[in-house]
């Protein structure tokens, strides 16, 4: 149902063309949201936490528009959370059971809820929401297992607003995963959180509750993370590391890569 094709119980083993004119897609655990060329957001799939933004918990097998706004500039999803951005403002909907939206409560949000702050970028990973301010500072809220919020602790938090994480760096890109996070500051790549499969790229399996630079390079252009693995681009070269039991690193083997 999350493909928005109107079908359920169908598994696709090759790319499936979905109808519509889309410019961005965001994938959660069991749902997909897409942004159209006209600035609308539509979602389909599982909706047990309201992650489709329809004001209900009814699953949808076809893409259905979220509200009436046509000024969305981005959409992101993770777990059972979806967030969208309009100019410098962010709205989120779905699971807030870990306080991920920084609202000071643990609940679910069936419709878009405005978050505070002037935001240049919003990222969602598992049960966390992180906001990158226009000033380059970073704040996060939600689940903090393995130190994924980058506060030097592993204590879960419920904050009235997304709280600043330390140390303060001039972040340009953020990629939160299920239990770890990676980000880029001044071209340097940093990762922190769970490291059970080497997903922090440090050559070991030691958990880090503060950001730890990956190597010494300062020319990282992008980074993205999966469940327990990550990939980044330097120049035109692609690097991947972490869990590889299913060959997800694309290196021809199934051995985890710790660097």
PDB file of C-alpha atoms in Angstrom:
ATOM      1  CA  UNK A   1       0.000   0.000   0.000  1.00  0.00           C
ATOM      2  CA  UNK A   2       2.905   2.386   0.637  1.00  0.00           C
ATOM      3  CA  UNK A   3       3.601   2.593  -3.115  1.00  0.00           C
ATOM      4  CA  UNK A   4       0.361   4.497  -3.630  1.00  0.00           C
ATOM      5  CA  UNK A   5      -0.530   2.191  -6.508  1.00  0.00           C
ATOM      6  CA  UNK A   6      -3.943   1.283  -5.108  1.00  0.00           C
ATOM      7  CA  UNK A   7      -2.830  -2.295  -4.464  1.00  0.00           C
ATOM      8  CA  UNK A   8      -1.986  -4.219  -1.302  1.00  0.00           C
ATOM      9  CA  UNK A   9       0.008  -7.414  -0.816  1.00  0.00           C
ATOM     10  CA  UNK A  10       2.066  -6.813  -3.964  1.00  0.00           C
ATOM     11  CA  UNK A  11       5.859  -6.824  -3.770  1.00  0.00           C
ATOM     12  CA  UNK A  12       7.836  -5.217  -6.582  1.00  0.00           C
ATOM     13  CA  UNK A  13      11.255  -6.645  -7.452  1.00  0.00           C
ATOM     14  CA  UNK A  14      12.065  -3.889  -9.944  1.00  0.00           C
ATOM     15  CA  UNK A  15      11.392  -0.134  -9.966  1.00  0.00           C
ATOM     16  CA  UNK A  16       7.714   0.713 -10.341  1.00  0.00           C
ATOM     17  CA  UNK A  17       6.698   3.945 -12.100  1.00  0.00           C
ATOM     18  CA  UNK A  18       4.185   5.833  -9.956  1.00  0.00           C
ATOM     19  CA  UNK A  19       1.738   8.245 -11.543  1.00  0.00           C
ATOM     20  CA  UNK A  20       2.079  11.982 -10.945  1.00  0.00           C
ATOM     21  CA  UNK A  21       4.626  14.746 -11.438  1.00  0.00           C
ATOM     22  CA  UNK A  22       6.902  14.472  -8.432  1.00  0.00           C
ATOM     23  CA  UNK A  23      10.097  16.333  -7.536  1.00  0.00           C
ATOM     24  CA  UNK A  24      10.904  14.671  -4.184  1.00  0.00           C
ATOM     25  CA  UNK A  25      10.113  11.446  -2.334  1.00  0.00           C
ATOM     26  CA  UNK A  26      10.491  10.636   1.370  1.00  0.00           C
ATOM     27  CA  UNK A  27      10.317   7.077   2.684  1.00  0.00           C
ATOM     28  CA  UNK A  28       9.421   5.993   6.222  1.00  0.00           C
ATOM     29  CA  UNK A  29       9.230   2.472   7.600  1.00  0.00           C
ATOM     30  CA  UNK A  30       5.860   1.667   6.001  1.00  0.00           C
ATOM     31  CA  UNK A  31       4.833   4.848   4.210  1.00  0.00           C
ATOM     32  CA  UNK A  32       5.896   7.125   1.378  1.00  0.00           C
ATOM     33  CA  UNK A  33       5.294  10.857   0.952  1.00  0.00           C
ATOM     34  CA  UNK A  34       5.969  12.765  -2.247  1.00  0.00           C
ATOM     35  CA  UNK A  35       6.208  16.448  -3.113  1.00  0.00           C
ATOM     36  CA  UNK A  36       4.765  17.569  -6.422  1.00  0.00           C
ATOM     37  CA  UNK A  37       6.041  20.168  -8.840  1.00  0.00           C
ATOM     38  CA  UNK A  38       3.130  22.366  -7.734  1.00  0.00           C
ATOM     39  CA  UNK A  39       4.280  22.356  -4.074  1.00  0.00           C
ATOM     40  CA  UNK A  40       1.808  19.903  -2.557  1.00  0.00           C
ATOM     41  CA  UNK A  41       2.623  16.873  -0.389  1.00  0.00           C
ATOM     42  CA  UNK A  42       0.792  13.562  -0.770  1.00  0.00           C
ATOM     43  CA  UNK A  43       1.260  10.384   1.262  1.00  0.00           C
ATOM     44  CA  UNK A  44       0.294   6.708   1.099  1.00  0.00           C
ATOM     45  CA  UNK A  45       0.879   3.559   3.121  1.00  0.00           C
ATOM     46  CA  UNK A  46       0.505   2.594   6.749  1.00  0.00           C
ATOM     47  CA  UNK A  47      -0.987   5.243   8.999  1.00  0.00           C
ATOM     48  CA  UNK A  48      -1.107   3.756  12.507  1.00  0.00           C
ATOM     49  CA  UNK A  49       0.535   6.879  13.982  1.00  0.00           C
ATOM     50  CA  UNK A  50      -1.018   9.467  11.670  1.00  0.00           C
ATOM     51  CA  UNK A  51       2.144   9.696   9.553  1.00  0.00           C
ATOM     52  CA  UNK A  52       0.054  10.307   6.419  1.00  0.00           C
ATOM     53  CA  UNK A  53      -1.180  13.629   7.827  1.00  0.00           C
ATOM     54  CA  UNK A  54      -4.869  13.044   7.139  1.00  0.00           C
ATOM     55  CA  UNK A  55      -6.256  13.571  10.647  1.00  0.00           C
ATOM     56  CA  UNK A  56      -6.986   9.836  10.935  1.00  0.00           C
ATOM     57  CA  UNK A  57      -5.167   6.536  11.398  1.00  0.00           C
ATOM     58  CA  UNK A  58      -6.677   4.960   8.273  1.00  0.00           C
ATOM     59  CA  UNK A  59      -4.194   3.310   5.918  1.00  0.00           C
ATOM     60  CA  UNK A  60      -4.185   4.603   2.342  1.00  0.00           C
ATOM     61  CA  UNK A  61      -3.356   2.677  -0.833  1.00  0.00           C
ATOM     62  CA  UNK A  62      -3.305   5.760  -3.095  1.00  0.00           C
ATOM     63  CA  UNK A  63      -1.407   9.015  -2.653  1.00  0.00           C
ATOM     64  CA  UNK A  64      -3.621  11.517  -0.839  1.00  0.00           C
ATOM     65  CA  UNK A  65      -2.780  15.188  -0.438  1.00  0.00           C
ATOM     66  CA  UNK A  66      -1.855  16.494   3.008  1.00  0.00           C
ATOM     67  CA  UNK A  67      -4.053  19.503   3.668  1.00  0.00           C
ATOM     68  CA  UNK A  68      -4.489  22.177   1.018  1.00  0.00           C
ATOM     69  CA  UNK A  69      -1.083  23.918   1.129  1.00  0.00           C
ATOM     70  CA  UNK A  70       0.863  24.178  -2.121  1.00  0.00           C
ATOM     71  CA  UNK A  71       3.934  25.981  -0.758  1.00  0.00           C
ATOM     72  CA  UNK A  72       5.928  23.017   0.570  1.00  0.00           C
ATOM     73  CA  UNK A  73       9.629  23.251  -0.314  1.00  0.00           C
ATOM     74  CA  UNK A  74      10.741  19.881   1.107  1.00  0.00           C
ATOM     75  CA  UNK A  75       9.465  16.694   2.720  1.00  0.00           C
ATOM     76  CA  UNK A  76      11.320  14.142   4.865  1.00  0.00           C
ATOM     77  CA  UNK A  77      10.246  10.961   6.627  1.00  0.00           C
ATOM     78  CA  UNK A  78      11.613   8.363   9.005  1.00  0.00           C
ATOM     79  CA  UNK A  79       9.999   5.615  11.037  1.00  0.00           C
ATOM     80  CA  UNK A  80       6.403   6.743  11.524  1.00  0.00           C
ATOM     81  CA  UNK A  81       7.183  10.483  11.334  1.00  0.00           C
ATOM     82  CA  UNK A  82       6.816  12.900   8.431  1.00  0.00           C
ATOM     83  CA  UNK A  83       7.935  16.540   8.305  1.00  0.00           C
ATOM     84  CA  UNK A  84       7.557  19.235   5.684  1.00  0.00           C
ATOM     85  CA  UNK A  85       9.093  22.657   5.292  1.00  0.00           C
ATOM     86  CA  UNK A  86       7.637  25.896   3.977  1.00  0.00           C
ATOM     87  CA  UNK A  87      10.121  28.769   3.600  1.00  0.00           C
ATOM     88  CA  UNK A  88      11.901  28.634   7.008  1.00  0.00           C
ATOM     89  CA  UNK A  89       9.081  26.987   8.988  1.00  0.00           C
ATOM     90  CA  UNK A  90       8.612  23.262   9.709  1.00  0.00           C
ATOM     91  CA  UNK A  91       5.533  21.140  10.337  1.00  0.00           C
ATOM     92  CA  UNK A  92       5.613  17.496  11.470  1.00  0.00           C
ATOM     93  CA  UNK A  93       3.006  14.766  11.863  1.00  0.00           C
ATOM     94  CA  UNK A  94       2.864  11.150  12.983  1.00  0.00           C
ATOM     95  CA  UNK A  95       4.564   9.564  15.983  1.00  0.00           C
ATOM     96  CA  UNK A  96       5.635  11.916  18.760  1.00  0.00           C
ATOM     97  CA  UNK A  97       5.796   9.129  21.329  1.00  0.00           C
ATOM     98  CA  UNK A  98       9.461   9.829  22.118  1.00  0.00           C
ATOM     99  CA  UNK A  99       8.946  13.592  22.163  1.00  0.00           C
ATOM    100  CA  UNK A 100      10.565  13.740  18.732  1.00  0.00           C
ATOM    101  CA  UNK A 101       8.837  16.968  17.735  1.00  0.00           C
ATOM    102  CA  UNK A 102      10.084  18.873  20.777  1.00  0.00           C
ATOM    103  CA  UNK A 103       6.572  19.753  21.942  1.00  0.00           C
ATOM    104  CA  UNK A 104       7.064  18.713  25.564  1.00  0.00           C
ATOM    105  CA  UNK A 105       4.567  15.857  25.323  1.00  0.00           C
ATOM    106  CA  UNK A 106       4.583  12.248  24.156  1.00  0.00           C
ATOM    107  CA  UNK A 107       1.682  11.587  21.793  1.00  0.00           C
ATOM    108  CA  UNK A 108       0.770  11.206  18.134  1.00  0.00           C
ATOM    109  CA  UNK A 109      -0.019  14.026  15.723  1.00  0.00           C
ATOM    110  CA  UNK A 110      -2.576  13.079  13.085  1.00  0.00           C
ATOM    111  CA  UNK A 111      -2.241  16.381  11.200  1.00  0.00           C
ATOM    112  CA  UNK A 112       0.689  18.753  10.504  1.00  0.00           C
ATOM    113  CA  UNK A 113       1.846  20.515  13.670  1.00  0.00           C
ATOM    114  CA  UNK A 114       4.044  23.623  13.524  1.00  0.00           C
ATOM    115  CA  UNK A 115       7.448  23.438  15.235  1.00  0.00           C
ATOM    116  CA  UNK A 116       9.213  26.463  16.665  1.00  0.00           C
ATOM    117  CA  UNK A 117      12.270  28.147  15.190  1.00  0.00           C
ATOM    118  CA  UNK A 118      13.559  29.448  11.876  1.00  0.00           C
ATOM    119  CA  UNK A 119      14.797  26.372  10.089  1.00  0.00           C
ATOM    120  CA  UNK A 120      16.938  25.849   7.000  1.00  0.00           C
ATOM    121  CA  UNK A 121      16.680  22.045   7.053  1.00  0.00           C
ATOM    122  CA  UNK A 122      14.739  19.341   8.881  1.00  0.00           C
ATOM    123  CA  UNK A 123      15.856  15.714   9.142  1.00  0.00           C
ATOM    124  CA  UNK A 124      14.090  12.673  10.558  1.00  0.00           C
ATOM    125  CA  UNK A 125      15.691   9.445  11.711  1.00  0.00           C
ATOM    126  CA  UNK A 126      13.803   6.685  13.481  1.00  0.00           C
ATOM    127  CA  UNK A 127      12.305   8.402  16.531  1.00  0.00           C
ATOM    128  CA  UNK A 128      14.268  11.679  16.291  1.00  0.00           C
ATOM    129  CA  UNK A 129      13.712  14.998  14.589  1.00  0.00           C
ATOM    130  CA  UNK A 130      16.637  17.381  14.080  1.00  0.00           C
ATOM    131  CA  UNK A 131      16.393  20.977  12.938  1.00  0.00           C
ATOM    132  CA  UNK A 132      19.216  22.875  11.266  1.00  0.00           C
ATOM    133  CA  UNK A 133      18.738  26.593  11.874  1.00  0.00           C
ATOM    134  CA  UNK A 134      19.514  29.258   9.303  1.00  0.00           C
ATOM    135  CA  UNK A 135      22.480  30.168  11.536  1.00  0.00           C
ATOM    136  CA  UNK A 136      24.004  26.689  11.105  1.00  0.00           C
ATOM    137  CA  UNK A 137      23.252  25.529  14.660  1.00  0.00           C
ATOM    138  CA  UNK A 138      21.661  22.135  15.253  1.00  0.00           C
ATOM    139  CA  UNK A 139      18.933  21.052  17.684  1.00  0.00           C
ATOM    140  CA  UNK A 140      17.299  17.659  18.144  1.00  0.00           C
ATOM    141  CA  UNK A 141      14.575  15.995  20.185  1.00  0.00           C
ATOM    142  CA  UNK A 142      13.332  12.439  20.690  1.00  0.00           C
ATOM    143  CA  UNK A 143      14.942   9.092  21.392  1.00  0.00           C
ATOM    144  CA  UNK A 144      18.514   9.322  22.635  1.00  0.00           C
ATOM    145  CA  UNK A 145      19.549   5.668  22.733  1.00  0.00           C
ATOM    146  CA  UNK A 146      23.298   5.195  22.103  1.00  0.00           C
ATOM    147  CA  UNK A 147      23.752   8.981  22.360  1.00  0.00           C
ATOM    148  CA  UNK A 148      22.103   9.566  18.978  1.00  0.00           C
ATOM    149  CA  UNK A 149      21.052  13.105  19.971  1.00  0.00           C
ATOM    150  CA  UNK A 150      24.718  14.005  20.476  1.00  0.00           C
ATOM    151  CA  UNK A 151      24.437  15.360  23.988  1.00  0.00           C
ATOM    152  CA  UNK A 152      27.090  13.217  25.649  1.00  0.00           C
ATOM    153  CA  UNK A 153      24.435  11.019  27.302  1.00  0.00           C
ATOM    154  CA  UNK A 154      22.103   8.185  26.303  1.00  0.00           C
ATOM    155  CA  UNK A 155      19.092   9.423  28.292  1.00  0.00           C
ATOM    156  CA  UNK A 156      15.750   9.773  26.480  1.00  0.00           C
ATOM    157  CA  UNK A 157      14.401  13.304  26.622  1.00  0.00           C
ATOM    158  CA  UNK A 158      11.142  15.205  26.258  1.00  0.00           C
ATOM    159  CA  UNK A 159      11.942  18.847  25.567  1.00  0.00           C
ATOM    160  CA  UNK A 160       9.462  21.721  25.201  1.00  0.00           C
ATOM    161  CA  UNK A 161      11.495  22.704  22.166  1.00  0.00           C
ATOM    162  CA  UNK A 162      14.200  20.912  20.229  1.00  0.00           C
ATOM    163  CA  UNK A 163      17.309  21.597  22.324  1.00  0.00           C
ATOM    164  CA  UNK A 164      20.694  22.615  20.979  1.00  0.00           C
ATOM    165  CA  UNK A 165      23.283  19.857  20.786  1.00  0.00           C
ATOM    166  CA  UNK A 166      26.942  20.357  21.630  1.00  0.00           C
ATOM    167  CA  UNK A 167      29.553  21.105  20.587  1.00  0.00           C
ATOM    168  CA  UNK A 168      28.132  23.812  18.337  1.00  0.00           C
ATOM    169  CA  UNK A 169      29.436  23.431  14.801  1.00  0.00           C
ATOM    170  CA  UNK A 170      28.484  25.150  11.557  1.00  0.00           C
ATOM    171  CA  UNK A 171      26.497  22.249  10.092  1.00  0.00           C
ATOM    172  CA  UNK A 172      25.540  22.187   6.428  1.00  0.00           C
ATOM    173  CA  UNK A 173      24.056  18.684   6.155  1.00  0.00           C
ATOM    174  CA  UNK A 174      22.526  16.230   8.607  1.00  0.00           C
ATOM    175  CA  UNK A 175      21.555  12.561   8.172  1.00  0.00           C
ATOM    176  CA  UNK A 176      19.977  10.911  11.220  1.00  0.00           C
ATOM    177  CA  UNK A 177      19.475   7.144  11.101  1.00  0.00           C
ATOM    178  CA  UNK A 178      17.662   4.749  13.388  1.00  0.00           C
ATOM    179  CA  UNK A 179      20.337   4.678  16.143  1.00  0.00           C
ATOM    180  CA  UNK A 180      23.094   6.925  14.848  1.00  0.00           C
ATOM    181  CA  UNK A 181      23.561  10.238  13.085  1.00  0.00           C
ATOM    182  CA  UNK A 182      26.044  11.662  10.601  1.00  0.00           C
ATOM    183  CA  UNK A 183      26.551  15.272   9.595  1.00  0.00           C
ATOM    184  CA  UNK A 184      28.871  17.503   7.597  1.00  0.00           C
ATOM    185  CA  UNK A 185      30.475  20.679   8.924  1.00  0.00           C
ATOM    186  CA  UNK A 186      33.024  22.656   6.893  1.00  0.00           C
ATOM    187  CA  UNK A 187      33.415  19.648   4.604  1.00  0.00           C
ATOM    188  CA  UNK A 188      34.329  17.324   7.478  1.00  0.00           C
ATOM    189  CA  UNK A 189      32.155  14.286   8.152  1.00  0.00           C
ATOM    190  CA  UNK A 190      31.152  13.462  11.733  1.00  0.00           C
ATOM    191  CA  UNK A 191      29.137  10.494  13.021  1.00  0.00           C
ATOM    192  CA  UNK A 192      27.864   9.546  16.488  1.00  0.00           C
ATOM    193  CA  UNK A 193      25.569   7.090  18.260  1.00  0.00           C
ATOM    194  CA  UNK A 194      25.390   3.301  17.933  1.00  0.00           C
ATOM    195  CA  UNK A 195      28.397   1.656  16.273  1.00  0.00           C
ATOM    196  CA  UNK A 196      27.634  -2.065  16.470  1.00  0.00           C
ATOM    197  CA  UNK A 197      28.513  -2.679  12.819  1.00  0.00           C
ATOM    198  CA  UNK A 198      31.113   0.043  12.290  1.00  0.00           C
ATOM    199  CA  UNK A 199      28.552   2.520  10.947  1.00  0.00           C
ATOM    200  CA  UNK A 200      30.426   5.438  12.513  1.00  0.00           C
ATOM    201  CA  UNK A 201      33.372   4.781  10.191  1.00  0.00           C
ATOM    202  CA  UNK A 202      35.981   4.809  12.970  1.00  0.00           C
ATOM    203  CA  UNK A 203      37.546   1.411  12.326  1.00  0.00           C
ATOM    204  CA  UNK A 204      35.998  -0.009  15.504  1.00  0.00           C
ATOM    205  CA  UNK A 205      32.615  -0.802  17.098  1.00  0.00           C
ATOM    206  CA  UNK A 206      32.747   1.732  19.953  1.00  0.00           C
ATOM    207  CA  UNK A 207      29.599   3.795  20.569  1.00  0.00           C
ATOM    208  CA  UNK A 208      30.136   7.571  20.485  1.00  0.00           C
ATOM    209  CA  UNK A 209      27.826  10.008  22.275  1.00  0.00           C
ATOM    210  CA  UNK A 210      29.644  13.026  20.829  1.00  0.00           C
ATOM    211  CA  UNK A 211      30.454  13.703  17.159  1.00  0.00           C
ATOM    212  CA  UNK A 212      33.572  11.944  15.938  1.00  0.00           C
ATOM    213  CA  UNK A 213      35.184  12.938  12.674  1.00  0.00           C
ATOM    214  CA  UNK A 214      35.390  10.242  10.014  1.00  0.00           C
ATOM    215  CA  UNK A 215      38.978  10.311   8.783  1.00  0.00           C
ATOM    216  CA  UNK A 216      40.636  13.646   8.098  1.00  0.00           C
ATOM    217  CA  UNK A 217      39.093  14.625   4.760  1.00  0.00           C
ATOM    218  CA  UNK A 218      37.330  17.984   4.508  1.00  0.00           C
ATOM    219  CA  UNK A 219      35.775  17.578   1.076  1.00  0.00           C
ATOM    220  CA  UNK A 220      32.670  15.515   1.854  1.00  0.00           C
ATOM    221  CA  UNK A 221      29.797  16.709  -0.342  1.00  0.00           C
ATOM    222  CA  UNK A 222      26.988  14.528   1.006  1.00  0.00           C
ATOM    223  CA  UNK A 223      26.142  11.694   3.370  1.00  0.00           C
ATOM    224  CA  UNK A 224      23.142   9.417   3.803  1.00  0.00           C
ATOM    225  CA  UNK A 225      22.477   6.663   6.321  1.00  0.00           C
ATOM    226  CA  UNK A 226      20.485   3.448   6.474  1.00  0.00           C
ATOM    227  CA  UNK A 227      19.668   1.170   9.375  1.00  0.00           C
ATOM    228  CA  UNK A 228      23.264   0.318  10.362  1.00  0.00           C
ATOM    229  CA  UNK A 229      25.294   1.566   7.395  1.00  0.00           C
ATOM    230  CA  UNK A 230      26.174   4.859   5.756  1.00  0.00           C
ATOM    231  CA  UNK A 231      27.400   6.208   2.417  1.00  0.00           C
ATOM    232  CA  UNK A 232      29.062   9.491   1.528  1.00  0.00           C
ATOM    233  CA  UNK A 233      30.384  11.237  -1.568  1.00  0.00           C
ATOM    234  CA  UNK A 234      33.722  12.985  -1.992  1.00  0.00           C
ATOM    235  CA  UNK A 235      34.173  14.517  -5.415  1.00  0.00           C
ATOM    236  CA  UNK A 236      32.745  11.822  -7.695  1.00  0.00           C
ATOM    237  CA  UNK A 237      33.761   8.902  -5.446  1.00  0.00           C
ATOM    238  CA  UNK A 238      31.223   6.989  -3.358  1.00  0.00           C
ATOM    239  CA  UNK A 239      32.263   5.539   0.022  1.00  0.00           C
ATOM    240  CA  UNK A 240      30.136   3.167   2.121  1.00  0.00           C
ATOM    241  CA  UNK A 241      30.714   1.531   5.512  1.00  0.00           C
ATOM    242  CA  UNK A 242      28.913  -0.336   8.284  1.00  0.00           C
ATOM    243  CA  UNK A 243      26.654  -3.388   8.169  1.00  0.00           C
ATOM    244  CA  UNK A 244      26.995  -5.461   5.011  1.00  0.00           C
ATOM    245  CA  UNK A 245      25.330  -8.789   5.812  1.00  0.00           C
ATOM    246  CA  UNK A 246      23.025  -8.475   2.800  1.00  0.00           C
ATOM    247  CA  UNK A 247      25.611  -6.927   0.509  1.00  0.00           C
ATOM    248  CA  UNK A 248      24.126  -3.454   0.934  1.00  0.00           C
ATOM    249  CA  UNK A 249      27.525  -1.771   0.650  1.00  0.00           C
ATOM    250  CA  UNK A 250      27.848  -2.949  -2.938  1.00  0.00           C
ATOM    251  CA  UNK A 251      31.458  -4.072  -2.574  1.00  0.00           C
ATOM    252  CA  UNK A 252      30.826  -7.604  -3.817  1.00  0.00           C
ATOM    253  CA  UNK A 253      30.936  -9.165  -0.335  1.00  0.00           C
ATOM    254  CA  UNK A 254      28.948  -9.495   2.860  1.00  0.00           C
ATOM    255  CA  UNK A 255      31.575  -8.465   5.429  1.00  0.00           C
ATOM    256  CA  UNK A 256      30.846  -5.458   7.643  1.00  0.00           C
ATOM    257  CA  UNK A 257      33.108  -2.484   6.959  1.00  0.00           C
ATOM    258  CA  UNK A 258      34.287  -0.490   9.956  1.00  0.00           C
ATOM    259  CA  UNK A 259      35.938   2.286   7.931  1.00  0.00           C
TER     260      UNK A 259
END
